[in-house]
Each structure stands twice: as structure tokens, then as C-alpha cells.
mmCIF file of C-alpha atoms in Angstrom:
data_model
loop_
_atom_site.group_PDB
_atom_site.id
_atom_site.type_symbol
_atom_site.label_atom_id
_atom_site.label_comp_id
_atom_site.label_asym_id
_atom_site.label_seq_id
_atom_site.Cartn_x
_atom_site.Cartn_y
_atom_site.Cartn_z
ATOM 1 C CA TYR U 386 -56.436 -61.805 -50.750
ATOM 2 C CA THR U 387 -54.744 -59.328 -49.519
ATOM 3 C CA ILE U 388 -52.961 -59.855 -45.759
ATOM 4 C CA GLY U 389 -51.420 -57.449 -43.948
ATOM 5 C CA GLY U 390 -51.165 -57.379 -40.356
ATOM 6 C CA SER U 391 -52.513 -60.259 -37.810
ATOM 7 C CA PHE U 392 -55.181 -62.732 -38.354
ATOM 8 C CA TRP U 393 -57.376 -61.423 -35.299
ATOM 9 C CA GLU U 394 -57.165 -57.854 -37.128
ATOM 10 C CA PHE U 395 -57.736 -58.883 -40.783
ATOM 11 C CA GLY U 396 -59.608 -62.534 -40.617
ATOM 12 C CA GLU U 397 -57.700 -65.634 -41.976
ATOM 13 C CA PRO U 398 -56.923 -66.456 -45.257
ATOM 14 C CA ASP U 399 -59.148 -68.919 -47.208
ATOM 15 C CA TRP U 400 -56.765 -71.864 -46.819
ATOM 16 C CA ASP U 401 -59.421 -74.523 -48.426
ATOM 17 C CA ASN U 402 -59.711 -72.543 -51.792
ATOM 18 C CA THR U 403 -56.355 -70.957 -52.380
ATOM 19 C CA LYS U 404 -54.565 -71.965 -55.591
ATOM 20 C CA TYR U 405 -51.555 -69.470 -55.058
ATOM 21 C CA PHE U 406 -50.324 -67.961 -51.975
ATOM 22 C CA MET U 407 -47.591 -65.410 -51.765
ATOM 23 C CA LEU U 408 -45.554 -64.424 -48.597
ATOM 24 C CA PHE U 409 -43.849 -61.124 -48.301
ATOM 25 C CA GLY U 410 -41.086 -60.708 -45.683
ATOM 26 C CA VAL U 411 -42.452 -63.339 -43.240
ATOM 27 C CA ALA U 412 -40.461 -63.360 -39.949
ATOM 28 C CA GLU U 413 -41.305 -67.127 -38.346
ATOM 29 C CA ASP U 414 -40.563 -65.736 -34.927
ATOM 30 C CA HIS U 415 -43.347 -63.175 -35.325
ATOM 31 C CA ASP U 416 -46.257 -65.638 -36.599
ATOM 32 C CA SER U 417 -48.013 -68.281 -34.578
ATOM 33 C CA ASN U 418 -49.587 -71.659 -35.409
ATOM 34 C CA PRO U 419 -52.447 -70.246 -37.621
ATOM 35 C CA ILE U 420 -49.719 -69.604 -40.678
ATOM 36 C CA LYS U 421 -48.006 -73.092 -39.968
ATOM 37 C CA ILE U 422 -51.326 -74.973 -39.961
ATOM 38 C CA GLY U 423 -52.683 -72.968 -43.244
ATOM 39 C CA LEU U 424 -49.294 -73.579 -45.215
ATOM 40 C CA GLY U 425 -49.643 -77.438 -44.247
ATOM 41 C CA LYS U 426 -53.186 -77.396 -45.943
ATOM 42 C CA LEU U 427 -51.949 -75.852 -48.757
ATOM 43 C CA LYS U 428 -48.919 -78.233 -49.310
ATOM 44 C CA ALA U 429 -50.902 -80.861 -48.811
ATOM 45 C CA ARG U 430 -53.398 -79.829 -51.510
ATOM 46 C CA ALA U 431 -50.233 -79.059 -54.039
ATOM 47 C CA ALA U 432 -51.222 -75.188 -53.927
ATOM 48 C CA LYS U 433 -48.249 -72.992 -55.170
ATOM 49 C CA VAL U 434 -46.651 -71.128 -52.217
ATOM 50 C CA VAL U 435 -44.647 -68.054 -53.199
ATOM 51 C CA SER U 436 -42.019 -66.465 -50.969
ATOM 52 C CA ILE U 437 -40.251 -62.781 -51.391
ATOM 53 C CA ASN U 438 -37.718 -62.697 -48.875
ATOM 54 C CA PRO U 439 -34.136 -61.832 -48.060
ATOM 55 C CA CYS U 440 -33.500 -65.268 -46.254
ATOM 56 C CA ARG U 441 -34.875 -68.724 -47.544
ATOM 57 C CA THR U 442 -35.201 -70.192 -44.034
ATOM 58 C CA GLY U 443 -38.250 -71.579 -42.088
ATOM 59 C CA TYR U 444 -41.566 -70.634 -44.043
ATOM 60 C CA ASN U 445 -39.263 -69.665 -47.033
ATOM 61 C CA ALA U 446 -37.659 -72.758 -47.086
ATOM 62 C CA ILE U 447 -40.965 -74.990 -48.192
ATOM 63 C CA ALA U 448 -42.212 -72.460 -50.687
ATOM 64 C CA ASP U 449 -42.586 -73.233 -54.371
ATOM 65 C CA ASP U 450 -40.723 -70.250 -55.379
ATOM 66 C CA TRP U 451 -38.131 -67.912 -53.768
ATOM 67 C CA ILE U 452 -37.455 -64.627 -54.900
ATOM 68 C CA GLY U 453 -34.509 -63.424 -52.474
ATOM 69 C CA ILE U 454 -34.692 -59.782 -52.845
ATOM 70 C CA ARG U 455 -32.652 -57.212 -51.041
ATOM 71 C CA PRO U 456 -33.747 -56.002 -47.806
ATOM 72 C CA GLY U 457 -36.181 -52.720 -48.047
ATOM 73 C CA THR U 458 -37.040 -53.246 -51.341
ATOM 74 C CA ASP U 459 -40.376 -55.172 -50.702
ATOM 75 C CA GLY U 460 -42.297 -52.055 -51.752
ATOM 76 C CA LEU U 461 -40.309 -51.547 -55.012
ATOM 77 C CA PHE U 462 -41.158 -55.252 -56.103
ATOM 78 C CA VAL U 463 -45.013 -54.799 -55.034
ATOM 79 C CA LEU U 464 -45.138 -51.625 -57.365
ATOM 80 C CA ALA U 465 -43.424 -53.607 -59.924
ATOM 81 C CA LEU U 466 -46.147 -56.346 -59.832
ATOM 82 C CA VAL U 467 -48.718 -53.809 -59.662
ATOM 83 C CA HIS U 468 -47.253 -52.224 -63.265
ATOM 84 C CA GLU U 469 -47.090 -55.335 -64.859
ATOM 85 C CA LEU U 470 -51.024 -55.803 -63.753
ATOM 86 C CA LEU U 471 -52.135 -52.974 -65.131
ATOM 87 C CA LYS U 472 -50.106 -53.467 -68.397
ATOM 88 C CA ALA U 473 -51.754 -56.999 -68.775
#
């Protein structure tokens, strides 16, 4: 799944079947309870949570893996991921 925006615009992730969840630059003060509840479900099922964010606080602190990128380099990181996926 790719999530960009609000749950009420694009729908909720499939929390019950997700095995690998990536958070990109999530600011906790901008999100509401649905993501907190969803992350709780993922952690209870031992799904892998990866966070890409300059700061390791809040949601990022509970991630299984944290990638502390430099602010403003999110787009470059995503392009690098796409590059590697296309090479595979």
C-alpha cells in the first residue's frame, strides 16, 4: 500500500493483513488516533515497522528499524528505493 494524505481521503491501511509498514516523515502532532491504533495492531502481530524520519521520537521510536535521513531528502530516498526495485 502507498499512503499519502489523510485516511478520510484515501482510506485506511489494511492493518489486519499488513506485514511490512513504512512511515515516511510522520509528525505525531499532525496525526490522530487511527494511526496509533493501527500501529498497536501491527506491533501486537509482530509486523515489521520501518520509520524514515530525521527524528526518532514518538511513532519512530517504536519502529523496528529507523532510518534517520537528513531533512528534505525524503524524495531522494524514495527515488533510490524505486531504482533498486526496478533493478531487481
